[in-house]
Tab-separated table of C-alpha atoms and ligand atoms in Angstrom:
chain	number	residue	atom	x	y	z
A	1	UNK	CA	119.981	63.488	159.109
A	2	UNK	CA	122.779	62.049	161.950
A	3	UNK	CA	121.832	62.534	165.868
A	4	UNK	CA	119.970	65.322	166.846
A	5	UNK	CA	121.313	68.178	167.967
A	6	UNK	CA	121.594	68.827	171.880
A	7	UNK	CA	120.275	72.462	172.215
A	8	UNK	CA	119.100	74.102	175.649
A	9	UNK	CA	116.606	76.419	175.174
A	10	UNK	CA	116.128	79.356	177.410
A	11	UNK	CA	112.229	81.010	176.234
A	12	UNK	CA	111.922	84.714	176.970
A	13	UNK	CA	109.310	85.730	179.187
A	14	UNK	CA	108.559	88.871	177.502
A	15	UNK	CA	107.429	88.370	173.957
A	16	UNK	CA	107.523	91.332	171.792
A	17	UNK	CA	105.325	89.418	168.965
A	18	UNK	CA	102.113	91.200	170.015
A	19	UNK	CA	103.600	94.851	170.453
A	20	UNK	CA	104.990	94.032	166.508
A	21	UNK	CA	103.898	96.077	163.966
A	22	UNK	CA	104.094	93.423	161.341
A	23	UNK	CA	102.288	96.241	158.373
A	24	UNK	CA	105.135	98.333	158.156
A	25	UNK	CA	108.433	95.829	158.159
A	26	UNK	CA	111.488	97.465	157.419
A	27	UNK	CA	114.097	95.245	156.280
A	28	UNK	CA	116.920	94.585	158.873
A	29	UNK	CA	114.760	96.162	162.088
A	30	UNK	CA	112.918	94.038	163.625
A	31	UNK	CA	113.985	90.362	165.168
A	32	UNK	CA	112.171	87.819	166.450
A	33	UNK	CA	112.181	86.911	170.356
A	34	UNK	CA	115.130	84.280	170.347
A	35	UNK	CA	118.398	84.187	168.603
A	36	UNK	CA	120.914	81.051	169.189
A	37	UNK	CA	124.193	80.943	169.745
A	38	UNK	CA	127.049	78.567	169.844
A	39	UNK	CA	130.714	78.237	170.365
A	40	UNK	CA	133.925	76.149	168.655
A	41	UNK	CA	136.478	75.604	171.253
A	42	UNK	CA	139.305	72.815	171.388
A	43	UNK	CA	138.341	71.437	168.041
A	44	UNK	CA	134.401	71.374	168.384
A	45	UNK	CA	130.845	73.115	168.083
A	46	UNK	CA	129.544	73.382	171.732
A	47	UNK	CA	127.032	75.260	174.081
A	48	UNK	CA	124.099	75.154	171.621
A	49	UNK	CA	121.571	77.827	172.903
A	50	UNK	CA	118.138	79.573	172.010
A	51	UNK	CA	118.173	82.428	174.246
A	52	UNK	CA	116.154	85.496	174.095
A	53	UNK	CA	117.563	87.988	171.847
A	54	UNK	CA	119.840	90.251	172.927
A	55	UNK	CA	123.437	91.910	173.434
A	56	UNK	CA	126.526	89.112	173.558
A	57	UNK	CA	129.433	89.961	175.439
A	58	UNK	CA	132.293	90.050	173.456
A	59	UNK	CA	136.336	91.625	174.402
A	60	UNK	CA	137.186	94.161	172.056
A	61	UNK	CA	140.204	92.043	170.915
A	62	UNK	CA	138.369	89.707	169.186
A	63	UNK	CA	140.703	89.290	165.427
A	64	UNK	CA	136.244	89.348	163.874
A	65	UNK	CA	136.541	92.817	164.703
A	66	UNK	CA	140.000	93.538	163.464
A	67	UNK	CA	140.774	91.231	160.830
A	68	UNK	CA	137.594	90.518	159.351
A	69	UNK	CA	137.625	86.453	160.211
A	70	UNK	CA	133.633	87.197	159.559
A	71	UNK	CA	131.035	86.171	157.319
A	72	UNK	CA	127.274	85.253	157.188
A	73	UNK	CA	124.514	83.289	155.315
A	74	UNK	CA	120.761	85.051	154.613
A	75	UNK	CA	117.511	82.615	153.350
A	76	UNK	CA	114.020	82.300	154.254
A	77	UNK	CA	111.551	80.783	156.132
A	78	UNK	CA	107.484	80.829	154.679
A	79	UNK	CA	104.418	79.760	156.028
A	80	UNK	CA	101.906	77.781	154.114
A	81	UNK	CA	97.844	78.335	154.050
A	82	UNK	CA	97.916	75.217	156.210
A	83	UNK	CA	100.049	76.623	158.742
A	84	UNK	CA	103.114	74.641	158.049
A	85	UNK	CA	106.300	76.039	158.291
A	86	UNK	CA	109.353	75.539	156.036
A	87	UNK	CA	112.442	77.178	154.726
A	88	UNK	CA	113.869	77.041	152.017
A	89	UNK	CA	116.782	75.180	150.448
A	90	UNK	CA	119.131	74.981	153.526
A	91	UNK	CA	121.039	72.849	152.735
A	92	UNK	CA	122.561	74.982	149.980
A	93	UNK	CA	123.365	78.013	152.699
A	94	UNK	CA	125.438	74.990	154.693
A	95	UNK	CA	127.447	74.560	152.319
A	96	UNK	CA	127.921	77.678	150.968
A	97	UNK	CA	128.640	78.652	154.440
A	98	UNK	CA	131.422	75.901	154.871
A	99	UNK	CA	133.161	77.560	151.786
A	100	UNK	CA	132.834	81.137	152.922
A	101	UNK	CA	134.524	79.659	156.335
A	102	UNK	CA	137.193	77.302	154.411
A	103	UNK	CA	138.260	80.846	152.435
A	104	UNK	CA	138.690	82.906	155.889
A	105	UNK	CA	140.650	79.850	157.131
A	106	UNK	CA	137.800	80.018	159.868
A	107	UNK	CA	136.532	76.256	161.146
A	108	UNK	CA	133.903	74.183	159.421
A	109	UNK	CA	130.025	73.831	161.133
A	110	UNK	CA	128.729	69.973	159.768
A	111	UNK	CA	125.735	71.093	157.153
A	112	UNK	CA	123.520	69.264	159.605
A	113	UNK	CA	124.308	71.187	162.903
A	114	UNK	CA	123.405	74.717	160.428
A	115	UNK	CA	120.116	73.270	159.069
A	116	UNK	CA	119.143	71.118	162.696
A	117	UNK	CA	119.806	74.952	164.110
A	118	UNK	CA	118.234	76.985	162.157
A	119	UNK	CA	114.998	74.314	162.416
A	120	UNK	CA	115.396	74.894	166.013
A	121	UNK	CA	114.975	78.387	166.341
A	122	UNK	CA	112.533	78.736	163.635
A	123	UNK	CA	110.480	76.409	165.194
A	124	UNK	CA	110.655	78.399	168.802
A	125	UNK	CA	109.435	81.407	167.331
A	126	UNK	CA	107.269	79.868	164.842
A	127	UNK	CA	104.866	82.156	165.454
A	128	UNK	CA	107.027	85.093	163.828
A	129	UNK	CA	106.677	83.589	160.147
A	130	UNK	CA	104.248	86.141	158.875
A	131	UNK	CA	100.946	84.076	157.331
A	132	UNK	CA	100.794	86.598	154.923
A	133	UNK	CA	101.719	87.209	150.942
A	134	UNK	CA	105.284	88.372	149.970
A	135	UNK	CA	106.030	88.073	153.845
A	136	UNK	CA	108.553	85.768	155.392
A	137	UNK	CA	110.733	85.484	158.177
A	138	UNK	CA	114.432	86.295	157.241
A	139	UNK	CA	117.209	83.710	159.104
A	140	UNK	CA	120.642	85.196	159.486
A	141	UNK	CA	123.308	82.906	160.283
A	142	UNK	CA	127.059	84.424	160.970
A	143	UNK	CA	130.177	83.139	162.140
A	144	UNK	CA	133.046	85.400	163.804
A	145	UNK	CA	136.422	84.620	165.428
A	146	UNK	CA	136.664	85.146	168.660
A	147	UNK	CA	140.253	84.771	169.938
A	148	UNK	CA	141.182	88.289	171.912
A	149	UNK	CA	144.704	87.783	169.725
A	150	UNK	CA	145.825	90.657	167.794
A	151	UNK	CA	148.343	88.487	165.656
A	152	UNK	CA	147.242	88.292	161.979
A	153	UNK	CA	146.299	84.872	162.438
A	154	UNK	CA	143.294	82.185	162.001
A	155	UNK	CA	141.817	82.245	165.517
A	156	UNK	CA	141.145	78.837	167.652
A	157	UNK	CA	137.838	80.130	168.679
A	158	UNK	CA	134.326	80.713	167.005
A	159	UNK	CA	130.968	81.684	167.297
A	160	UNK	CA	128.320	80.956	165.525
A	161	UNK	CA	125.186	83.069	165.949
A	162	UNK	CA	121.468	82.918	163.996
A	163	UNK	CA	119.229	85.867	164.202
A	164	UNK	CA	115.664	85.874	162.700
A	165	UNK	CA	112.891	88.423	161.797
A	166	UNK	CA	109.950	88.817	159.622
A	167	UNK	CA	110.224	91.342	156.634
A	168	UNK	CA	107.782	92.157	154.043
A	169	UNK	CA	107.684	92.425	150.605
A	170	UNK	CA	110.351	93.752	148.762
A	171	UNK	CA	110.347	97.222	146.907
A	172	UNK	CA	110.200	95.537	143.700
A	173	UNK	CA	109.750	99.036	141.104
A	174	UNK	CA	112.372	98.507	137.961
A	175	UNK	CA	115.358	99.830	139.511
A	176	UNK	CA	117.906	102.125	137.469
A	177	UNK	CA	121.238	101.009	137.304
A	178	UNK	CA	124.885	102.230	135.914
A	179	UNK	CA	127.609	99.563	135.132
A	180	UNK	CA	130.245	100.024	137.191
A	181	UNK	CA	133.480	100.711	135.940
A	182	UNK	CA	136.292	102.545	138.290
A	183	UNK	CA	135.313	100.223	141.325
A	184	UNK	CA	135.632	96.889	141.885
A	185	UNK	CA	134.075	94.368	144.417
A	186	UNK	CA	136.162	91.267	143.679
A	187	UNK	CA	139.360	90.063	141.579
A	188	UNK	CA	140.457	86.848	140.358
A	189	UNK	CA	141.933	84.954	143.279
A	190	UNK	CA	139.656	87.288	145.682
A	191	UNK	CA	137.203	86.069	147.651
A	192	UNK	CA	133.954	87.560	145.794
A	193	UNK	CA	132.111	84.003	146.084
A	194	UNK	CA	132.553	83.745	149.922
A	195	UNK	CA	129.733	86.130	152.194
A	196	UNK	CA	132.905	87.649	153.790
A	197	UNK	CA	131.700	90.401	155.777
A	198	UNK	CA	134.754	92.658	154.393
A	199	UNK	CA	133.083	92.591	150.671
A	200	UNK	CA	130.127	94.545	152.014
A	201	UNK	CA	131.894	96.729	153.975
A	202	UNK	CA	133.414	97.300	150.448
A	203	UNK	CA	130.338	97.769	148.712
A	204	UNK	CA	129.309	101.179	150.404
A	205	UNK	CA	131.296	103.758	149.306
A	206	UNK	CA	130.627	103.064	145.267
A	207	UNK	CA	126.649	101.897	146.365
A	208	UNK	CA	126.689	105.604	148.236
A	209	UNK	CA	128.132	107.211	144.880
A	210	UNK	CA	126.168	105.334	142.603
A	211	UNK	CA	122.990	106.642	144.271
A	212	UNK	CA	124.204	110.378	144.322
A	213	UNK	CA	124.742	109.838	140.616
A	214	UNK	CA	120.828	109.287	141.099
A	215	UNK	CA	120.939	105.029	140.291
A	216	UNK	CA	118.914	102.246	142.687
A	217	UNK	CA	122.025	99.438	141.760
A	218	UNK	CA	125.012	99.356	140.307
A	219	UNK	CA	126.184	96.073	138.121
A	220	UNK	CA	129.645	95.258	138.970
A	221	UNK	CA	132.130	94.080	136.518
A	222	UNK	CA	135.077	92.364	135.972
A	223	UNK	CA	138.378	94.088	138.128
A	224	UNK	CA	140.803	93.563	134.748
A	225	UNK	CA	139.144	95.308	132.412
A	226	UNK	CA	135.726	96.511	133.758
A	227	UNK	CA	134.030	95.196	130.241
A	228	UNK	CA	132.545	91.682	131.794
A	229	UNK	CA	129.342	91.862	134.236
A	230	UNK	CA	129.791	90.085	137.383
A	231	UNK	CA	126.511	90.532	139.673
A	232	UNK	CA	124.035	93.215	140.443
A	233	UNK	CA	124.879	94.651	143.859
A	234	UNK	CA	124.560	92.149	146.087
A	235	UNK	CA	122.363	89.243	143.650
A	236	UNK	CA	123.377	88.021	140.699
A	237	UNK	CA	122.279	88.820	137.712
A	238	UNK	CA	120.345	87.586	134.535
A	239	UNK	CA	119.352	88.192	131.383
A	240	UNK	CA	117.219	87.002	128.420
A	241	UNK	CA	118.649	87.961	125.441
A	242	UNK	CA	117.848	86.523	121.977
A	243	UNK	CA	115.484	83.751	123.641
A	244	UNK	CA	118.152	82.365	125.709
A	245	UNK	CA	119.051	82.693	129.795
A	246	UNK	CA	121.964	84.475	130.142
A	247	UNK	CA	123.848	84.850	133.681
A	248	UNK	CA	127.741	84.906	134.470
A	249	UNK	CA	129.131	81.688	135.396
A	250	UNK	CA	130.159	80.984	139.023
A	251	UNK	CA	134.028	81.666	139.311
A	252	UNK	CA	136.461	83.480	142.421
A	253	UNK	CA	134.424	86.928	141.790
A	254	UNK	CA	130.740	85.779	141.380
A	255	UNK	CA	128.807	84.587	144.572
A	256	UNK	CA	126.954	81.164	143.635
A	257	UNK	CA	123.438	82.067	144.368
A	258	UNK	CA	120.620	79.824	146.034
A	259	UNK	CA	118.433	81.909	143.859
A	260	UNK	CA	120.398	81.516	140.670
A	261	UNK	CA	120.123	78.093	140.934
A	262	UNK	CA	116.700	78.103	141.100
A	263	UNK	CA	115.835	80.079	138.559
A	264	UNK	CA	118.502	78.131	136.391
A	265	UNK	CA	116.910	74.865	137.309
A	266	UNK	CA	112.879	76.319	136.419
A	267	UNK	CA	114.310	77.673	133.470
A	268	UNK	CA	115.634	74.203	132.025
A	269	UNK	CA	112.552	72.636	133.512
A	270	UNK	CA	110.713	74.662	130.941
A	271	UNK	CA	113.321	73.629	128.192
A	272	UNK	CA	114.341	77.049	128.268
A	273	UNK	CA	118.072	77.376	126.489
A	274	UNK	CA	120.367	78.230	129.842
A	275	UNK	CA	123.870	79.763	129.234
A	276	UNK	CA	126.133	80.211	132.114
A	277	UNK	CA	128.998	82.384	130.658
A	278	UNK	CA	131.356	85.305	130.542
A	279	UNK	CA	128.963	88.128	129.187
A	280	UNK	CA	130.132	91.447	127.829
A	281	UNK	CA	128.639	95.018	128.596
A	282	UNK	CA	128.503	95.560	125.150
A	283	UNK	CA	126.686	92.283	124.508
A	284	UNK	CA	124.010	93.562	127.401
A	285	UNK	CA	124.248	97.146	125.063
A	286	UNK	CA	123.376	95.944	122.012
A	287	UNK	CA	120.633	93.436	122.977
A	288	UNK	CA	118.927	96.892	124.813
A	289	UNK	CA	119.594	98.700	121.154
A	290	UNK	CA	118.168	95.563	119.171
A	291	UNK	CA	115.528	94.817	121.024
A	292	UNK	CA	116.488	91.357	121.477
A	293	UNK	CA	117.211	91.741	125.427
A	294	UNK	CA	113.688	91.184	126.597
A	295	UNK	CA	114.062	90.486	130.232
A	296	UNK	CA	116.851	91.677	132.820
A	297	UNK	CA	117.327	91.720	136.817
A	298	UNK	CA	118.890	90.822	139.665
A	299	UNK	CA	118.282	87.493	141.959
A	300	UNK	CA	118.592	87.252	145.291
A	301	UNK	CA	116.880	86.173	148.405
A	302	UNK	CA	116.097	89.411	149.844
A	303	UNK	CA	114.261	90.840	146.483
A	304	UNK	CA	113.926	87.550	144.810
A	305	UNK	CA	113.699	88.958	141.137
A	306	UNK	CA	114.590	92.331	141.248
A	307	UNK	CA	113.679	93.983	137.416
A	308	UNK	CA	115.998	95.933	135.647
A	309	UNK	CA	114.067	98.939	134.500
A	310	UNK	CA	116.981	101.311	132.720
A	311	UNK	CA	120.944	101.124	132.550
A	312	UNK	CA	123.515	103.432	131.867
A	313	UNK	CA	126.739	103.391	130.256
A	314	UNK	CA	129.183	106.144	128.861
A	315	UNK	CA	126.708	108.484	128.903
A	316	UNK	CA	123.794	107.029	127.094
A	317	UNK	CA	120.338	105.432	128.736
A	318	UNK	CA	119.192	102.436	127.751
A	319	UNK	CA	115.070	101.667	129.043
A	320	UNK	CA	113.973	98.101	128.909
A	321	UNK	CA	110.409	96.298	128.470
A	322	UNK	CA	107.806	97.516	130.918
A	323	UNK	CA	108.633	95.029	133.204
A	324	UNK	CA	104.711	94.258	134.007
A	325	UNK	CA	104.945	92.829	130.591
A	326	UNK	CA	108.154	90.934	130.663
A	327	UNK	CA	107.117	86.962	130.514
A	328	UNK	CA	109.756	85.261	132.033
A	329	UNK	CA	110.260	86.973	135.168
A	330	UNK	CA	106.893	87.009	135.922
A	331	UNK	CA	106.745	83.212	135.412
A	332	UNK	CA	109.893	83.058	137.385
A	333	UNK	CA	108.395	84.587	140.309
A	334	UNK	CA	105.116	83.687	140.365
A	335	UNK	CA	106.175	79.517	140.175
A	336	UNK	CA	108.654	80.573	142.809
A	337	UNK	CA	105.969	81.771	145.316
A	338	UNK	CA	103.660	78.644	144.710
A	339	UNK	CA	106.404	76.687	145.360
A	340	UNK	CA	107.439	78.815	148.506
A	341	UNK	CA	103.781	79.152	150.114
A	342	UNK	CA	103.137	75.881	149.147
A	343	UNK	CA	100.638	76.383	146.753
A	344	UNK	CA	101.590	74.351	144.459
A	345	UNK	CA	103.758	70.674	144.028
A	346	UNK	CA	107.451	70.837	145.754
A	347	UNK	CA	109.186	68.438	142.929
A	348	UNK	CA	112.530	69.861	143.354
A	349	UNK	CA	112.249	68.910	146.904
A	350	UNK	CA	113.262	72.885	148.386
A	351	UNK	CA	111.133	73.278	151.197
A	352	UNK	CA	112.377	72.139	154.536
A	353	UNK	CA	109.291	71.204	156.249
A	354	UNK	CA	110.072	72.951	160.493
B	401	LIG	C1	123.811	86.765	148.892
B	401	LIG	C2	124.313	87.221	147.572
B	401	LIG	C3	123.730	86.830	146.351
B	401	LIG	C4	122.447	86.067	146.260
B	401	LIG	O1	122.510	84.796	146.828
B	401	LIG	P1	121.156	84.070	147.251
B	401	LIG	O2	121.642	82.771	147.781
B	401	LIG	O3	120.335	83.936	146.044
B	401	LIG	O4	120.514	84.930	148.270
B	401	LIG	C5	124.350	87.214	145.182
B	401	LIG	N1	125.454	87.984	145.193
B	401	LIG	C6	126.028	88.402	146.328
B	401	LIG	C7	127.248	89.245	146.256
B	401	LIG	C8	125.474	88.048	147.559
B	401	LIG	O5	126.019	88.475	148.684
């Protein structure tokens, strides 16, 4: 770590934290007291600030809100049975953030001034990172261009805002899901791998239809020919099929998961066979028919390891394993949380100790 970082910090002086209703945490609803803020003006990051959560004032000309210079980061911060605090694998989210921000042509933020920030604020409201099992505190980072320009340019401005709040555990019942095949969330050349806000904006309209159609997810696949699988909604997505690990590999269409790399890296810790390739739909078909696909789901921060419980395609159903029974996901998740909650060894080095 270089210098530390030079942020004034404002404290609010009316808490919310004991008026929280930390038993029923929706996902997305509820923030913690402070957010911070900062600004990139004449070539540098500047006015670091925790401040009380709360509106910013922005002009509506701002090219974020018209052109989509926009993007964000999402991870997780845990607390341990002996109270420590620590999030984990920043340093990943820095520099995936850098090459969300390097495909928007929007301005770099040094990895250390995202990871010294988000310490920062964690540590102020410390006191929001729920002590209790499958709970964490979410840490939203964004960046948005701020120039009130209307040309169809990279703007000279930024901001750079991080917003936190506790959530609980995930709804983690098989899901249902349909393989996607008239829409498309990213192309070759694209920018599928960056968090640009404009791929979720996207997402909606086929995530709206897919759940009319009576499905939790849909599985996205390849814009060409819709016949590769790209990612499960917004996590990638894995498989174990014929006693090997199975996920696409990272390319212009498939986001490069902090979770997908860890389950990757437990998985050849085990001496598990690991394939990162192209895989087919009718690969994933025929391992459901064959019984040879014994484990399937989605990985992502918010859910984790999200089970695949049923898929469709042209018309027929396809029900996996009970996923209670499925030993590798399990495994997956259960080593995860040790490691998260601190129950159990760190040797990868993930948690960033606030
Ligand atoms: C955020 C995201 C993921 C999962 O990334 P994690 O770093 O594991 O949270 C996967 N796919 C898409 C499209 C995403 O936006």
């Amino acid at each position: 770590m270089t210098d530390t970082l030079d942020i004034k910090i404002t404290k609010t002086t009316e808490s919310r934290l004991a008026t929280t209703d930390f038993s029923n945490l929706v996902f997305g609803h509820t923030f913690a007291d402070h957010m911070l803020v900062a600004d990139y003006a004449d070539g540098e990051w500047k006015n670091f600030e925790i401040l009380p959560y709360g509106p910013l004032d922005l002009s509506p000309a701002i090219s974020a809100l018209h052109y989509g210079q926009a993007f964000f980061e999402g991870l997780k911060a845990y607390k341990h049975d002996d109270g420590r605090v620590t999030i984990f694998r920043p340093d990943k989210n820095a520099i995936r953030f850098n090459k969300s921000a390097e495909r928007l042509s929007m301005t770099q933020l040094p990895e250390e001034m995202f990871t010294q920030s988000l310490a920062a604020l964690v540590d102020v409201d410390r006191d929001w990172v729920p002590a209790k099992a499958g709970h964490s505190l979410y840490i939203r980072p964004i960046m948005f261009a701020t120039d009130p320009y209307l040309g169809v340019v990279p703007s000279k401005t930024y901001k750079f805002v991080v917003l936190t709040g506790p959530v609980g555990p995930y709804f983690t019942k098989p899901v249902r899901i349909k393989f996607e095949t008239h829409y498309t969330r990213a192309a070759e050349g694209g920018f599928g791998y960056a968090k640009a806000a404009g791929n979720y904006g996207g997402s909606m309209l086929p995530f709206k239809k897919a759940a009319e159609e009576g499905f939790d997810q849909l599985i996205w696949t390849d814009a060409k020919e819709h016949k590769y699988v790209e990612e499960m909604g917004a996590a990638n997505v894995m498989f174990m099929l014929d006693g090997k690990l199975i996920t696409p590999s990272t390319r212009d269409t498939i986001l490069d998961g902090v979770t997908r790399d860890t389950v990757i890296s437990l998985a050849k810790s085990w001496g598990m066979p690991v394939e990162e390739r192209r895989i087919s739909i009718a690969e994933v078909v025929e391992g459901a028919r064959n019984g040879k696909l014994t484990d399937a789901f989605g990985a992502g921060t918010a859910a984790t390891i999200a089970p695949i419980g049923a898929m469709h395609y042209e018309g027929e159903d396809f029900v996996l394993s009970d996923a209670s029974t499925r030993e590798f996901s399990k495994k997956v998740l259960s080593t995860l949380n040790d490691i998260r909650y601190g129950k159990t060894e760190d040797t990868f080095g993930w948690n960033y100790v606030v």
